[in-house]
Amino acid sequence: MKLKKISIIGVGFMGGSLALAIKKAYPEVFLWGYAYRKEHYKRLKRLNLVDRVTGDLRKLLKDATMVVLATPVSTIVGYFKKIAPFLAEGTVVIDLGSTKHEIERKAKEYLPENINFVGCHPLCGSNKEGPENASRDIYKNSLCIITSFNKATPFVEKFWQRLGCRVYFMKSSLHDKVLSYVSHLPHVISYALSYFVPKKYFSFSSGSFSYITRVSTSPERVWEDVFFSNKDNIVNHIEGYIGILKEFKRAITSKDHKRLLRLIRKARKKHLSAK
């Protein structure tokens, strides 16, 4: 299989960055971007992130070797129905969604059997948004998790590797559990802490507060989608985290030095050993 035309739906920060990375790694490939709104069409034309911009799905998908869905999770699911009638046999469809189980389930339900869907999650990004902030280097040296296993998987693996990614394979259900721990729960904590602390005290904060709350500036619509699409894992992990907070609270309230030191040492040891 040879890449000739790649069509991107969702040319925002992640999709725009991917377009720039593809231009560098695959200069021979013709890139199309989808813009169904007039203002977005004008913006993409001005930014020149892709070779062609269109609001016509039929034109966008005609003869496409690969289609990239780089929208929020719920929108990805909605696009499966929209793009299905226009996909040629053998087209590779990938997504950049932050959760995978629901996306994979819906891909099997809505995409034709002769279409090769491969779920992907490149673990990179930023709290920035919009195509104006796109950067071709965000994928370089990042980890991309692939959660689909079919005849197109080796092709997609090589695609990400050529963009400079390390590739790791994982089942979609495990992916959602792991990412809830290391990404989704930390975002909940960051948003909650920014919400909890009075704004007038922000200027007195040290580096630790800024570091923990940095991702609370991430786009709310994107993370609303992530939280709802991985609800069961995230709620379970929030409950577990509250339990740990209560342990710290009990140790501090009762001035139990041994218990508090044990909790801190266990956390430090776990973190240091993971490096």
CSV table of C-alpha atoms in Angstrom, one decimal:
chain,number,residue,atom,x,y,z
A,1,MET,CA,0.0,0.0,0.0
A,2,LYS,CA,1.3,3.4,-1.0
A,3,LEU,CA,0.1,6.7,0.5
A,4,LYS,CA,-1.1,9.1,-2.3
A,5,LYS,CA,-3.9,11.1,-0.7
A,6,ILE,CA,-4.6,11.7,3.0
A,7,SER,CA,-7.8,13.4,4.0
A,8,ILE,CA,-8.0,15.0,7.5
A,9,ILE,CA,-11.3,15.7,9.2
A,10,GLY,CA,-10.6,18.0,12.1
A,11,VAL,CA,-7.8,20.3,11.1
A,12,GLY,CA,-7.4,21.9,14.5
A,13,PHE,CA,-4.3,21.7,16.7
A,14,MET,CA,-3.8,18.0,16.6
A,15,GLY,CA,-5.0,17.5,13.0
A,16,GLY,CA,-3.1,20.6,11.8
A,17,SER,CA,0.1,19.4,13.5
A,18,LEU,CA,-0.3,16.0,11.9
A,19,ALA,CA,-0.7,17.7,8.5
A,20,LEU,CA,2.6,19.5,9.0
A,21,ALA,CA,4.3,16.3,10.2
A,22,ILE,CA,3.0,14.4,7.1
A,23,LYS,CA,4.3,17.2,4.8
A,24,LYS,CA,7.8,16.7,6.2
A,25,ALA,CA,7.8,12.9,6.3
A,26,TYR,CA,5.7,12.3,3.1
A,27,PRO,CA,6.3,15.3,0.8
A,28,GLU,CA,4.9,13.3,-2.1
A,29,VAL,CA,1.5,12.9,-0.5
A,30,PHE,CA,-1.4,15.2,-1.4
A,31,LEU,CA,-3.2,16.5,1.7
A,32,TRP,CA,-6.9,17.4,1.9
A,33,GLY,CA,-8.6,19.1,4.8
A,34,TYR,CA,-12.3,19.2,5.6
A,35,ALA,CA,-14.0,22.5,6.6
A,36,TYR,CA,-17.8,22.6,6.6
A,37,ARG,CA,-18.0,26.1,8.0
A,38,LYS,CA,-17.1,29.1,5.9
A,39,GLU,CA,-14.9,30.8,8.5
A,40,HIS,CA,-13.0,27.6,9.1
A,41,TYR,CA,-12.5,27.1,5.3
A,42,LYS,CA,-11.0,30.6,5.1
A,43,ARG,CA,-8.8,30.1,8.1
A,44,LEU,CA,-7.4,26.8,6.7
A,45,LYS,CA,-6.8,28.4,3.2
A,46,ARG,CA,-4.9,31.2,4.9
A,47,LEU,CA,-2.8,28.9,7.1
A,48,ASN,CA,-1.8,26.6,4.2
A,49,LEU,CA,-1.6,23.5,6.4
A,50,VAL,CA,-3.1,21.3,3.7
A,51,ASP,CA,-2.9,21.3,-0.1
A,52,ARG,CA,-6.6,21.4,-0.6
A,53,VAL,CA,-9.5,22.5,1.6
A,54,THR,CA,-13.1,21.4,0.9
A,55,GLY,CA,-16.5,21.3,2.6
A,56,ASP,CA,-17.6,18.4,0.3
A,57,LEU,CA,-17.2,15.0,2.0
A,58,ARG,CA,-17.5,13.2,-1.4
A,59,LYS,CA,-14.6,15.2,-2.9
A,60,LEU,CA,-12.6,14.9,0.4
A,61,LEU,CA,-12.8,11.1,0.5
A,62,LYS,CA,-12.6,10.3,-3.2
A,63,ASP,CA,-9.5,8.2,-3.9
A,64,ALA,CA,-8.2,8.8,-0.4
A,65,THR,CA,-5.6,6.2,0.7
A,66,MET,CA,-6.0,7.2,4.4
A,67,VAL,CA,-8.6,9.2,6.3
A,68,VAL,CA,-7.8,10.7,9.6
A,69,LEU,CA,-10.4,11.6,12.2
A,70,ALA,CA,-8.9,14.2,14.5
A,71,THR,CA,-12.0,15.6,16.2
A,72,PRO,CA,-13.4,15.1,19.7
A,73,VAL,CA,-14.4,11.6,20.6
A,74,SER,CA,-18.2,12.0,20.2
A,75,THR,CA,-17.7,13.7,16.9
A,76,ILE,CA,-15.5,10.9,15.6
A,77,VAL,CA,-18.3,8.4,16.3
A,78,GLY,CA,-20.7,10.6,14.4
A,79,TYR,CA,-18.4,10.9,11.4
A,80,PHE,CA,-18.4,7.1,10.9
A,81,LYS,CA,-21.9,7.2,9.6
A,82,LYS,CA,-21.2,10.3,7.4
A,83,ILE,CA,-18.1,9.0,5.7
A,84,ALA,CA,-19.2,5.4,5.2
A,85,PRO,CA,-21.0,5.9,1.8
A,86,PHE,CA,-18.0,7.7,0.3
A,87,LEU,CA,-15.1,5.4,1.2
A,88,ALA,CA,-13.5,3.3,-1.4
A,89,GLU,CA,-12.7,-0.4,-0.8
A,90,GLY,CA,-9.4,-0.8,1.2
A,91,THR,CA,-9.3,2.8,2.5
A,92,VAL,CA,-7.5,3.0,5.8
A,93,VAL,CA,-9.3,5.1,8.5
A,94,ILE,CA,-7.5,6.1,11.6
A,95,ASP,CA,-8.5,8.3,14.5
A,96,LEU,CA,-6.6,10.3,17.2
A,97,GLY,CA,-9.2,9.9,19.9
A,98,SER,CA,-8.2,10.0,23.6
A,99,THR,CA,-10.4,7.1,24.4
A,100,LYS,CA,-10.7,4.0,22.3
A,101,HIS,CA,-13.2,1.3,23.3
A,102,GLU,CA,-16.4,3.1,22.3
A,103,ILE,CA,-14.7,4.4,19.0
A,104,GLU,CA,-13.7,0.9,18.0
A,105,ARG,CA,-17.1,-0.5,18.8
A,106,LYS,CA,-18.8,2.1,16.7
A,107,ALA,CA,-16.3,1.7,13.8
A,108,LYS,CA,-17.2,-1.9,13.6
A,109,GLU,CA,-20.9,-1.0,13.6
A,110,TYR,CA,-20.9,1.8,11.0
A,111,LEU,CA,-18.0,1.3,8.7
A,112,PRO,CA,-18.2,-1.2,5.8
A,113,GLU,CA,-16.3,-4.5,6.2
A,114,ASN,CA,-14.0,-3.6,3.3
A,115,ILE,CA,-12.7,-0.5,5.1
A,116,ASN,CA,-9.7,-0.9,7.4
A,117,PHE,CA,-10.1,1.0,10.6
A,118,VAL,CA,-7.1,1.3,13.0
A,119,GLY,CA,-7.6,3.1,16.3
A,120,CYS,CA,-4.7,5.3,17.3
A,121,HIS,CA,-3.8,7.5,20.2
A,122,PRO,CA,-0.6,9.6,19.9
A,123,LEU,CA,0.3,10.6,23.4
A,124,CYS,CA,1.3,14.2,22.7
A,125,GLY,CA,-0.4,17.5,22.4
A,126,SER,CA,-0.7,20.7,24.4
A,127,ASN,CA,-3.2,22.8,26.3
A,128,LYS,CA,-3.2,25.1,23.2
A,129,GLU,CA,-5.9,24.8,20.6
A,130,GLY,CA,-6.7,25.7,17.1
A,131,PRO,CA,-4.8,25.3,13.8
A,132,GLU,CA,-2.9,28.5,14.3
A,133,ASN,CA,-0.9,26.7,17.0
A,134,ALA,CA,-0.1,23.6,15.0
A,135,SER,CA,3.4,22.3,15.2
A,136,ARG,CA,5.0,19.6,13.0
A,137,ASP,CA,7.3,18.4,15.8
A,138,ILE,CA,4.8,17.4,18.5
A,139,TYR,CA,4.6,13.8,17.2
A,140,LYS,CA,8.4,13.4,17.1
A,141,ASN,CA,9.7,11.1,19.9
A,142,SER,CA,6.2,10.7,21.2
A,143,LEU,CA,4.4,7.4,22.0
A,144,CYS,CA,1.5,6.3,19.8
A,145,ILE,CA,-0.8,3.6,21.1
A,146,ILE,CA,-2.5,1.4,18.5
A,147,THR,CA,-5.6,-0.5,19.6
A,148,SER,CA,-6.8,-2.2,16.4
A,149,PHE,CA,-5.4,-5.4,14.9
A,150,ASN,CA,-6.1,-6.2,11.3
A,151,LYS,CA,-4.3,-6.3,7.9
A,152,ALA,CA,-3.8,-2.5,7.9
A,153,THR,CA,-2.2,-2.4,11.3
A,154,PRO,CA,1.4,-2.9,10.1
A,155,PHE,CA,0.9,-0.2,7.5
A,156,VAL,CA,-0.3,2.3,10.1
A,157,GLU,CA,2.5,1.3,12.5
A,158,LYS,CA,5.1,2.2,9.8
A,159,PHE,CA,3.2,5.5,9.2
A,160,TRP,CA,3.6,6.6,12.8
A,161,GLN,CA,7.2,5.4,12.9
A,162,ARG,CA,8.0,7.5,9.9
A,163,LEU,CA,6.5,10.5,11.7
A,164,GLY,CA,9.0,9.8,14.5
A,165,CYS,CA,6.7,8.1,17.0
A,166,ARG,CA,7.4,5.0,19.1
A,167,VAL,CA,4.5,2.6,18.7
A,168,TYR,CA,2.9,0.4,21.4
A,169,PHE,CA,0.0,-2.0,21.0
A,170,MET,CA,-2.7,-2.3,23.5
A,171,LYS,CA,-6.4,-3.5,23.6
A,172,SER,CA,-8.9,-0.7,23.6
A,173,SER,CA,-10.4,-1.6,27.0
A,174,LEU,CA,-6.9,-1.6,28.7
A,175,HIS,CA,-6.0,1.6,26.9
A,176,ASP,CA,-9.0,3.4,28.4
A,177,LYS,CA,-8.2,2.1,31.9
A,178,VAL,CA,-4.5,3.1,31.7
A,179,LEU,CA,-5.2,6.5,30.2
A,180,SER,CA,-7.8,7.2,32.9
A,181,TYR,CA,-5.1,6.7,35.5
A,182,VAL,CA,-2.3,8.7,33.8
A,183,SER,CA,-4.1,11.4,31.9
A,184,HIS,CA,-7.9,11.7,32.5
A,185,LEU,CA,-7.8,11.6,36.3
A,186,PRO,CA,-4.9,14.1,36.4
A,187,HIS,CA,-7.0,16.5,34.2
A,188,VAL,CA,-9.9,16.2,36.6
A,189,ILE,CA,-7.6,16.9,39.5
A,190,SER,CA,-6.1,19.9,37.7
A,191,TYR,CA,-9.5,21.4,36.8
A,192,ALA,CA,-10.7,20.8,40.4
A,193,LEU,CA,-7.7,22.4,42.0
A,194,SER,CA,-7.9,25.5,39.8
A,195,TYR,CA,-11.7,25.7,40.6
A,196,PHE,CA,-11.1,25.3,44.4
A,197,VAL,CA,-8.2,27.8,45.0
A,198,PRO,CA,-9.3,31.4,45.2
A,199,LYS,CA,-8.1,33.4,42.2
A,200,LYS,CA,-6.6,36.1,44.4
A,201,TYR,CA,-4.1,33.6,45.8
A,202,PHE,CA,-2.7,32.5,42.4
A,203,SER,CA,0.0,35.1,42.4
A,204,PHE,CA,1.5,33.7,45.6
A,205,SER,CA,1.8,30.2,44.2
A,206,SER,CA,5.1,28.4,43.8
A,207,GLY,CA,6.1,26.1,40.9
A,208,SER,CA,4.1,23.2,42.2
A,209,PHE,CA,0.7,24.8,41.9
A,210,SER,CA,1.5,26.1,38.4
A,211,TYR,CA,2.7,22.6,37.3
A,212,ILE,CA,-0.3,20.8,38.7
A,213,THR,CA,-2.8,23.2,37.2
A,214,ARG,CA,-1.2,23.9,33.9
A,215,VAL,CA,-3.5,21.4,32.0
A,216,SER,CA,-6.6,23.1,33.5
A,217,THR,CA,-6.3,25.6,30.6
A,218,SER,CA,-7.0,22.7,28.2
A,219,PRO,CA,-10.1,23.2,25.9
A,220,GLU,CA,-13.2,22.3,27.9
A,221,ARG,CA,-15.2,20.8,25.0
A,222,VAL,CA,-12.4,18.3,24.3
A,223,TRP,CA,-12.2,17.2,27.9
A,224,GLU,CA,-15.9,17.1,28.4
A,225,ASP,CA,-15.9,14.5,25.6
A,226,VAL,CA,-13.1,12.5,27.1
A,227,PHE,CA,-14.6,12.4,30.6
A,228,PHE,CA,-18.0,11.2,29.4
A,229,SER,CA,-16.6,8.7,26.9
A,230,ASN,CA,-14.5,7.1,29.7
A,231,LYS,CA,-16.9,7.7,32.5
A,232,ASP,CA,-16.8,4.3,34.3
A,233,ASN,CA,-13.0,4.2,34.6
A,234,ILE,CA,-12.7,7.9,35.6
A,235,VAL,CA,-15.4,7.7,38.2
A,236,ASN,CA,-13.8,4.6,39.7
A,237,HIS,CA,-10.4,6.2,39.8
A,238,ILE,CA,-11.8,9.4,41.3
A,239,GLU,CA,-13.3,7.3,44.1
A,240,GLY,CA,-9.9,5.6,44.6
A,241,TYR,CA,-8.1,8.9,44.7
A,242,ILE,CA,-10.5,10.3,47.2
A,243,GLY,CA,-9.8,7.3,49.4
A,244,ILE,CA,-6.1,8.1,49.3
A,245,LEU,CA,-6.8,11.8,50.1
A,246,LYS,CA,-8.8,10.6,53.1
A,247,GLU,CA,-5.8,8.5,54.3
A,248,PHE,CA,-3.6,11.6,54.2
A,249,LYS,CA,-6.3,13.6,56.0
A,250,ARG,CA,-6.6,11.1,58.8
A,251,ALA,CA,-2.9,10.9,59.3
A,252,ILE,CA,-2.6,14.8,59.4
A,253,THR,CA,-5.7,15.2,61.6
A,254,SER,CA,-4.5,12.6,64.2
A,255,LYS,CA,-0.8,13.8,63.9
A,256,ASP,CA,0.1,10.2,63.1
A,257,HIS,CA,3.7,10.8,62.0
A,258,LYS,CA,4.4,7.2,61.2
A,259,ARG,CA,1.3,6.8,59.0
A,260,LEU,CA,2.0,10.1,57.2
A,261,LEU,CA,5.7,9.3,56.6
A,262,ARG,CA,4.7,5.9,55.3
A,263,LEU,CA,2.3,7.3,52.8
A,264,ILE,CA,4.8,9.9,51.6
A,265,ARG,CA,7.7,7.4,51.4
A,266,LYS,CA,5.5,4.9,49.5
A,267,ALA,CA,4.5,7.5,47.0
A,268,ARG,CA,8.1,8.8,46.5
A,269,LYS,CA,9.5,5.2,46.2
A,270,LYS,CA,6.9,4.3,43.5
A,271,HIS,CA,7.6,7.4,41.5
A,272,LEU,CA,11.4,7.2,41.7
A,273,SER,CA,11.3,3.5,40.8
A,274,ALA,CA,9.2,4.2,37.7
A,275,LYS,CA,11.8,6.6,36.1
